[in-house]
Short mmCIF file of C-alpha atoms and ligand atoms in Angstrom, two decimals:
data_model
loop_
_atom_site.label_atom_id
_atom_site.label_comp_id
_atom_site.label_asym_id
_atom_site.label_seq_id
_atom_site.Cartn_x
_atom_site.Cartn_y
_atom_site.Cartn_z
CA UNK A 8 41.39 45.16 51.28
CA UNK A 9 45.00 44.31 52.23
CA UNK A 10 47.66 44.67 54.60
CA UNK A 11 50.65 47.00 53.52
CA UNK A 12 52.66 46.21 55.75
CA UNK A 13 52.86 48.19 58.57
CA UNK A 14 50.17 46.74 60.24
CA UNK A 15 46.93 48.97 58.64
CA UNK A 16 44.47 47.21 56.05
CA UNK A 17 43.99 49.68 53.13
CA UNK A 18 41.45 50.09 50.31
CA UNK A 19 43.06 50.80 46.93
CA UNK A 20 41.45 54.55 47.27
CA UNK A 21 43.34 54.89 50.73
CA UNK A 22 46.49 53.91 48.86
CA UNK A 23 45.99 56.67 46.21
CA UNK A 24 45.34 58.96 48.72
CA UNK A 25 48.36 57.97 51.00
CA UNK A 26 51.06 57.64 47.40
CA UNK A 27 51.29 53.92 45.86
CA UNK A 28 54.18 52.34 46.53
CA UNK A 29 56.69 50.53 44.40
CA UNK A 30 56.78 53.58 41.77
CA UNK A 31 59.15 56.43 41.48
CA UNK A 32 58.62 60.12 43.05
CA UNK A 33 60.55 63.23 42.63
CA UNK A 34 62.24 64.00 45.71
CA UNK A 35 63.74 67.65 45.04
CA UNK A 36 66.36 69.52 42.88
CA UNK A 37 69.40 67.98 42.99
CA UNK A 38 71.62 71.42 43.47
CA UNK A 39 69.43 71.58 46.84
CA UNK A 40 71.72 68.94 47.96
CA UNK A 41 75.40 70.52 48.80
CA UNK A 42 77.92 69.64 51.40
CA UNK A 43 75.85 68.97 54.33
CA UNK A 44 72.77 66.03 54.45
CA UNK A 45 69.20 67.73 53.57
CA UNK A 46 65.98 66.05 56.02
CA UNK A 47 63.00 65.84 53.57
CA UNK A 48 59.60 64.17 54.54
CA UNK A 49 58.44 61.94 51.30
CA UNK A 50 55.68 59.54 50.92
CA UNK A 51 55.20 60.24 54.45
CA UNK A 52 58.89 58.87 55.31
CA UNK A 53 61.60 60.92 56.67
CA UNK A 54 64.94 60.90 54.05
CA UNK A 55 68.51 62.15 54.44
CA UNK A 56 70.16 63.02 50.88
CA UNK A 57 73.64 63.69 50.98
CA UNK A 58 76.64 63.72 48.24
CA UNK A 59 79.09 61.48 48.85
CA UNK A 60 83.21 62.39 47.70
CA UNK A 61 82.40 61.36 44.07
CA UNK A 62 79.37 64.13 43.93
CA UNK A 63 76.46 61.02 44.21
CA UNK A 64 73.31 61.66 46.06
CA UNK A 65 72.29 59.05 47.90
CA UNK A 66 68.52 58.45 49.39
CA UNK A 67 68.32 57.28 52.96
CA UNK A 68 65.99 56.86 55.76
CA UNK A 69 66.66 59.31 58.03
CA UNK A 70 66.87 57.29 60.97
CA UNK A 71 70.56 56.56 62.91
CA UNK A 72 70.88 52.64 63.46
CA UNK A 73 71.88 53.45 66.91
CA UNK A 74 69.64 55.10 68.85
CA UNK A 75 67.49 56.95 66.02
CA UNK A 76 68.92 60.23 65.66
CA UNK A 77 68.31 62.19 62.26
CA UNK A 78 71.00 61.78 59.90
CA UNK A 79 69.87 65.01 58.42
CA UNK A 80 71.25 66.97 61.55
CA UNK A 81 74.75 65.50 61.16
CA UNK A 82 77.30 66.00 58.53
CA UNK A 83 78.92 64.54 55.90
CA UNK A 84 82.84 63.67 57.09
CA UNK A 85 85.07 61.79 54.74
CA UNK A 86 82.25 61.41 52.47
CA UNK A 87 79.91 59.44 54.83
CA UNK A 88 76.62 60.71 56.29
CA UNK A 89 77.78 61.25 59.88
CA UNK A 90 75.45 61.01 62.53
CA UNK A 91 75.21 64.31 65.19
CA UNK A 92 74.43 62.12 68.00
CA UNK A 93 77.44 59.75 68.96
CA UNK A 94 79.06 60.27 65.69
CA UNK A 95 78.33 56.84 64.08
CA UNK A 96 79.16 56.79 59.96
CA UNK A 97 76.87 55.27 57.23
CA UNK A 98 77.75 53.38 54.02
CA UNK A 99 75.57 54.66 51.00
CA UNK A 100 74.40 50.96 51.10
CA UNK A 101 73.32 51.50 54.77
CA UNK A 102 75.64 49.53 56.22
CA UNK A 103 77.81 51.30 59.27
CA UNK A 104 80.73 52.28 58.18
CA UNK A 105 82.16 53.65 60.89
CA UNK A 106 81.80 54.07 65.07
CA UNK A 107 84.70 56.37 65.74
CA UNK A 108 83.24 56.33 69.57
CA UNK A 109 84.41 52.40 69.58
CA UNK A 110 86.81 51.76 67.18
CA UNK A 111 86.40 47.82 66.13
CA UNK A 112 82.91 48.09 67.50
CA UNK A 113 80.54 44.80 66.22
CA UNK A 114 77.65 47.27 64.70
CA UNK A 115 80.69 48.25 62.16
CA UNK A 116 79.03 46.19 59.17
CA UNK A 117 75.79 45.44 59.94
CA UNK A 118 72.75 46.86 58.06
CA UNK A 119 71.10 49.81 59.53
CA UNK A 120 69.94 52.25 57.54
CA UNK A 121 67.40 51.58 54.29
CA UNK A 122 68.55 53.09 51.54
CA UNK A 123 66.05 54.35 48.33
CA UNK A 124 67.40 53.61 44.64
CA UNK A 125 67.68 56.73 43.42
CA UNK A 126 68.85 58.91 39.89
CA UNK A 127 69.24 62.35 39.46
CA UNK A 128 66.81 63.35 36.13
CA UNK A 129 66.90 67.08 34.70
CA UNK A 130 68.20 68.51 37.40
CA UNK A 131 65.94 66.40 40.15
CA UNK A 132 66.57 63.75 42.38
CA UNK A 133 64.04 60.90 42.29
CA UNK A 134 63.52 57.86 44.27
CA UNK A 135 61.92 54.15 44.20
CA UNK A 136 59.74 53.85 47.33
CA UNK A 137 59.31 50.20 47.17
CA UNK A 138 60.49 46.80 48.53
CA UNK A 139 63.39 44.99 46.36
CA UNK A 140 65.05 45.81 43.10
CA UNK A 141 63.40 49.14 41.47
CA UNK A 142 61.26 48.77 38.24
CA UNK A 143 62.53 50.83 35.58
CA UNK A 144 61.50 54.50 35.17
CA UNK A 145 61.10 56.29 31.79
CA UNK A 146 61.51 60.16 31.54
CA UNK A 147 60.20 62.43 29.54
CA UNK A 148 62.29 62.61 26.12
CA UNK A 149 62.61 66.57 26.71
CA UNK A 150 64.92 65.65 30.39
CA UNK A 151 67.78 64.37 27.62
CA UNK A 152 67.26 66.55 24.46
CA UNK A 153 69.55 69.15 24.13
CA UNK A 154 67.27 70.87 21.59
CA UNK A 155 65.02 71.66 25.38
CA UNK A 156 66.23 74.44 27.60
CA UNK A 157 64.66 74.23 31.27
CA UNK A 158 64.38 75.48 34.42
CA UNK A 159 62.86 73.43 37.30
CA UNK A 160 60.17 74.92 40.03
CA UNK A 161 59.02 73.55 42.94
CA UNK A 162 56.76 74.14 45.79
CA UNK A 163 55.04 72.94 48.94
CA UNK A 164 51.47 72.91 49.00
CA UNK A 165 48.61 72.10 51.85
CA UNK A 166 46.75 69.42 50.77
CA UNK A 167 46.90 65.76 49.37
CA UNK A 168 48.83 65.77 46.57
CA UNK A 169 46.07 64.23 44.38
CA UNK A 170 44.28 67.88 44.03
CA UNK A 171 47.50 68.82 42.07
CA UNK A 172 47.17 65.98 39.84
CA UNK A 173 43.77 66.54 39.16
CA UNK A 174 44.67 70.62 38.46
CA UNK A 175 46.96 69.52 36.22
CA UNK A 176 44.64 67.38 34.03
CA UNK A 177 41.68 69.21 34.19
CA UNK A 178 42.58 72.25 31.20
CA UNK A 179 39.28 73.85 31.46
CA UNK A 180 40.21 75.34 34.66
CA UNK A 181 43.12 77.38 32.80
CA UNK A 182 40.32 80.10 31.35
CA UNK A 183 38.50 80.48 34.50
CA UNK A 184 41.55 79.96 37.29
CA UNK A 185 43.83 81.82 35.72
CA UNK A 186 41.35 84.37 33.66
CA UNK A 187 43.84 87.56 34.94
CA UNK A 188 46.85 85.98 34.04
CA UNK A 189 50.07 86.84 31.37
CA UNK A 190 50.01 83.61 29.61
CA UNK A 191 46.42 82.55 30.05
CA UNK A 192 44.32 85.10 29.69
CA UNK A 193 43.25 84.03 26.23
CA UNK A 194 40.64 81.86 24.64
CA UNK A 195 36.81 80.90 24.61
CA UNK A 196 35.75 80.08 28.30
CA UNK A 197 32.92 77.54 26.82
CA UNK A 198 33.96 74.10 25.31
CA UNK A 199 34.27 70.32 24.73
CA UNK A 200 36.45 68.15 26.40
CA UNK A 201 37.74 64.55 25.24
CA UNK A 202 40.30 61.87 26.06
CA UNK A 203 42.13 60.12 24.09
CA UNK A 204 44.41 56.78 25.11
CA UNK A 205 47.88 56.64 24.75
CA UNK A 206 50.40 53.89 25.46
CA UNK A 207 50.95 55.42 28.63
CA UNK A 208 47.94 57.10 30.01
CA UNK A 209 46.06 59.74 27.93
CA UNK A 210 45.74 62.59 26.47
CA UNK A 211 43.05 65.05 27.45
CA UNK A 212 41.97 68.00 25.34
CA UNK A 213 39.54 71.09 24.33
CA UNK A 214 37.57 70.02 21.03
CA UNK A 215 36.56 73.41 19.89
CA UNK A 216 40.13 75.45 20.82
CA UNK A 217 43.17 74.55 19.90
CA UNK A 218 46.51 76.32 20.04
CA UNK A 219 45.04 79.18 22.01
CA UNK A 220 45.46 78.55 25.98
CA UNK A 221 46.25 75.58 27.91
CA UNK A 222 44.20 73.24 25.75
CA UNK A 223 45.21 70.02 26.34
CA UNK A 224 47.16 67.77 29.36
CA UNK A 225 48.97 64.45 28.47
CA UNK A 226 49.34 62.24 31.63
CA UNK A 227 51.57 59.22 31.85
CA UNK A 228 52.64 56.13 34.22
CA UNK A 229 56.00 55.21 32.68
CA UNK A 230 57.42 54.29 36.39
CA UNK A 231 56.38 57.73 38.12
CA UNK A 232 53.09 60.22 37.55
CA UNK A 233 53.86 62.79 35.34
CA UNK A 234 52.19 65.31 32.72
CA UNK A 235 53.38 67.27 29.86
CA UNK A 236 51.38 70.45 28.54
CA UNK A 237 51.96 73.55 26.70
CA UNK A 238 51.03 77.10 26.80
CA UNK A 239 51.19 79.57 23.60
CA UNK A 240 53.50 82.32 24.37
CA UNK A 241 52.87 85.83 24.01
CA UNK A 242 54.91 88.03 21.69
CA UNK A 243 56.45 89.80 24.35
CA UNK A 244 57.95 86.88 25.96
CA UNK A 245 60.80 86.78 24.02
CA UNK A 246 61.58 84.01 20.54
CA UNK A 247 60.90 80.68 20.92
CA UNK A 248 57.68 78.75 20.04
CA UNK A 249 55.21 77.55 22.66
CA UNK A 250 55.85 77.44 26.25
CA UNK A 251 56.09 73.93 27.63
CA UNK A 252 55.50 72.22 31.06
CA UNK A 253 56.34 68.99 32.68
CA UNK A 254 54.58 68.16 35.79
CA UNK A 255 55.25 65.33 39.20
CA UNK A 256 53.58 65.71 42.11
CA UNK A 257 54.74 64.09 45.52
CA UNK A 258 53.07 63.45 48.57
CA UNK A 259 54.45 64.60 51.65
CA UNK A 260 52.23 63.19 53.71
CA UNK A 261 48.56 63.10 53.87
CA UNK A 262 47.67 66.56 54.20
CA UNK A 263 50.68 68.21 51.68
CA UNK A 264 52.64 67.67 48.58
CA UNK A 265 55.44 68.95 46.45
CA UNK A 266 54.75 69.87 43.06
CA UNK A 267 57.71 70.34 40.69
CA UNK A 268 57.30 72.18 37.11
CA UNK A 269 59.37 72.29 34.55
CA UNK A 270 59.04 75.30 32.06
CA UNK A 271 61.21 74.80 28.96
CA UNK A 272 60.99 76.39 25.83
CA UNK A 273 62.76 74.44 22.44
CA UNK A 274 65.38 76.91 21.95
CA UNK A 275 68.92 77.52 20.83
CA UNK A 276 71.62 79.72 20.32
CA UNK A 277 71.60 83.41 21.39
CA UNK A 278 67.66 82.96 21.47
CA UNK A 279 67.98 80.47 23.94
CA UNK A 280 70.26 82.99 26.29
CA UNK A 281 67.87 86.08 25.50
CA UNK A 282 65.16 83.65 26.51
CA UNK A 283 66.94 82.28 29.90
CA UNK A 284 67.70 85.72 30.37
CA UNK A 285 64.17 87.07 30.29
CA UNK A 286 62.73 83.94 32.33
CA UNK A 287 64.97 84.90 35.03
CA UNK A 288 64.14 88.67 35.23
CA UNK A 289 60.61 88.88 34.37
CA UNK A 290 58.76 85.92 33.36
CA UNK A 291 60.07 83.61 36.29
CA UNK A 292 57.68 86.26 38.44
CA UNK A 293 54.80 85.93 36.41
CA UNK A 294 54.90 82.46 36.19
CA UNK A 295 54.94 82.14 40.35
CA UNK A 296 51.64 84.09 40.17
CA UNK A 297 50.11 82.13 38.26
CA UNK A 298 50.98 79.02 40.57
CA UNK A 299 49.55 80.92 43.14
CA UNK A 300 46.26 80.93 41.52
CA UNK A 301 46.02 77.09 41.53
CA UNK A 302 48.03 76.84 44.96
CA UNK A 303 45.04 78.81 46.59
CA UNK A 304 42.25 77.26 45.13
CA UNK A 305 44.09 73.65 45.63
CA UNK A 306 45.15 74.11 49.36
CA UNK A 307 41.66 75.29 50.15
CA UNK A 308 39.65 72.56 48.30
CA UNK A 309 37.60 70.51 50.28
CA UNK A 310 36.67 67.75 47.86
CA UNK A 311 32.72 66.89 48.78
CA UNK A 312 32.23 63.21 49.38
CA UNK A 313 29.34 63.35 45.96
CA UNK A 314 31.29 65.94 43.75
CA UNK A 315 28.64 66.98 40.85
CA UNK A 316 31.53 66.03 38.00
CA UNK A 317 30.48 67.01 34.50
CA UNK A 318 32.33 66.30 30.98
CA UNK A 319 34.65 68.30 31.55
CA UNK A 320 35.81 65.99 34.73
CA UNK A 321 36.78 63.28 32.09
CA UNK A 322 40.64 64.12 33.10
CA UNK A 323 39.75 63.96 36.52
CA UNK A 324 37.69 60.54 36.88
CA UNK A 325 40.48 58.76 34.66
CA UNK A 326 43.52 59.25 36.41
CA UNK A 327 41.51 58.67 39.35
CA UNK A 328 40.66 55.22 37.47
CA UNK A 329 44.17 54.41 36.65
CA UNK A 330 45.60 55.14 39.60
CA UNK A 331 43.05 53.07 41.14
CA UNK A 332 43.97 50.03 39.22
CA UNK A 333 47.64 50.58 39.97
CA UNK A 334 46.67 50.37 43.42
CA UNK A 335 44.74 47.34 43.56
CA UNK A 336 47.26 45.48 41.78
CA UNK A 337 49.49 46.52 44.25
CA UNK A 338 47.33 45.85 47.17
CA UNK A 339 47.12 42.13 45.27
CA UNK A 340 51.02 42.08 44.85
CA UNK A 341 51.18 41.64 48.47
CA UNK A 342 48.79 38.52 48.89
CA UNK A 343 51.04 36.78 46.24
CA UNK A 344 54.36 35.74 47.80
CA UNK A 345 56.92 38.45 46.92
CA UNK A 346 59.93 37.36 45.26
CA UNK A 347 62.64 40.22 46.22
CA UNK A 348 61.72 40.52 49.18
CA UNK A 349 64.05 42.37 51.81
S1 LIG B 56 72.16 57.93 67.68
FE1 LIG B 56 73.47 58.11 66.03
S2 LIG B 56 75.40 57.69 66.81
FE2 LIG B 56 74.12 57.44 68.48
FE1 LIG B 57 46.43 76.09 36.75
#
């Protein structure tokens, strides 16, 4: 057990549960951010995002220095986060900028506000939740390849935000969850599940089907949580080959997440457009309803203290393990003198 910080002693499970620290989450879609500040809760911590005169995001606490108002409520005037309250402007560095109240006023410099390294990553703001310099975060390949057309989802569920993790890399639900669905309404509901390691997590798949349904979930730590997994497409959802999706999950807080899908297809050319076009008319739709299907069963899971896992839980019971370990050596981190600290 160790202290994190702010005064509670936590077990490396309560950390998982709560969102480890000193990784990368995705915050939301970075055209959600226009001309005035957006209030977000993340990782249990309220943020202001706001775009600056040169278009940059920036990730704040949403706290003012002065006398705590939310940043979110204000503005952004002469491309500075402005507070509502008395008016007070912030630096993207979280410095004050500005007291227009008190011109010459001896707050004007002084640190106030923390700010979260951040990077905007197909189409998605994400930020380091940590103490000191950020570690470096790898994306998935498919955020920079212009071969991969996307579109980017999101959602707020109930729940901790682990249950979506474990949805997401537990493929056998696909045949049962999602039995009267457009995409997965295929395949043998009986099988064989096994892992294998990669250099970044694992890969977790169906023995006997392959190709058919979702078969198989790749999960990753390269700096943030994420999973990759594809779908076969049915004829009538226009050209392209199979139907990919890229997965993060955020906590909110204890009791509910944000989960963000992408859904790209490999694509080009006037297929691509015909394709973009029919995602956005009909398939868009379909592809909400079959969210819903996991976002009911997930919000109204109540995980019993023994589950009765079985092989097909092998998913499950290793991310759980790996995130676990992550944890711990982050629990251990903070015994050991930290270098960068703030
Ligand atoms: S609380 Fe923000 S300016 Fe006073
Ligand atoms: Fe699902």
């Amino acid at each position: 057990m160790a202290n994190t910080g702010n005064g509670a002693a936590m077990t490396a499970d309560e950390l998982v549960a709560a969102g480890i620290p000193d990784q990368w989450y995705a915050l939301l879609p970075a055209d959600w951010v226009k001309d005035e500040p957006v209030g977000i809760t993340r990782m249990g911590k309220r943020l202001v995002l706001w775009r600056d005169a040169d278009d940059r995001i920036h990730v704040q606490y949403d706290r003012c220095p002065h006398r705590g108002a939310r940043l979110s409520q204000g503005h952004v005037l002469d491309g500075l986060v402005t507070c509502p309250y008395h008016g007070l402007q912030i630096n993207p560095d979280g410095t004050v900028a500005k007291v227009p109240a008190y011109p010459g006023c001896k707050v004007e410099g002084m640190h106030g506000v923390r700010t979260f390294p951040s990077v905007v990553k197909g189409g998605c703001v994400f930020a380091w939740f940590g103490e000191g310099e950020a570690a470096p975060v790898e994306f998935p390949f498919e955020f920079d390849d212009p071969e991969w057309s996307s579109f980017i989802c999101t959602a707020t569920w109930k729940g901790n935000y682990m249950l979506a993790l474990e949805n997401l890399v537990d493929p056998m639900h696909g045949t049962y969850a999602h039995a009267k669905s457009y995409t997965l309404a295929y395949g043998a509901q009986t099988d064989e599940m096994e892992v294998e390691k990669t250099d970044h997590g694992f890969v977790i798949s169906r023995t006997l089907q392959k190709g058919v349904n979702f078969d198989w979930t790749e999960y990753a730590y390269t700096g943030a949580d994420w999973v990759r997994l594809d779908l076969p497409y049915p004829k009538g959802a226009g050209p392209g080959g199979m139907f990919r999706i890229l997965g993060y999950v955020t906590p909110i807080d204890a009791n509910s997440h944000q989960v963000f899908f992408w859904r790209l297809r490999k694509i080009d050319g006037w297929q691509r457009d015909l394709w973009r076009f029919m995602y956005k008319s009909r398939l868009e739709e379909r592809h909400w309803n079959v969210l819903e299907q996991d976002r009911v069963i997930v919000e109204e899971a109540e995980v019993p203290e023994s589950e009765l896992l079985y092989q097909h839980d092998i998913g499950v019971t290793q991310v759980r393990r790996l995130m676990a370990r992550r944890a711990k050596d982050y629990l251990k981190s903070l015994d050991a003198p930290r270098v960068a600290a703030e």
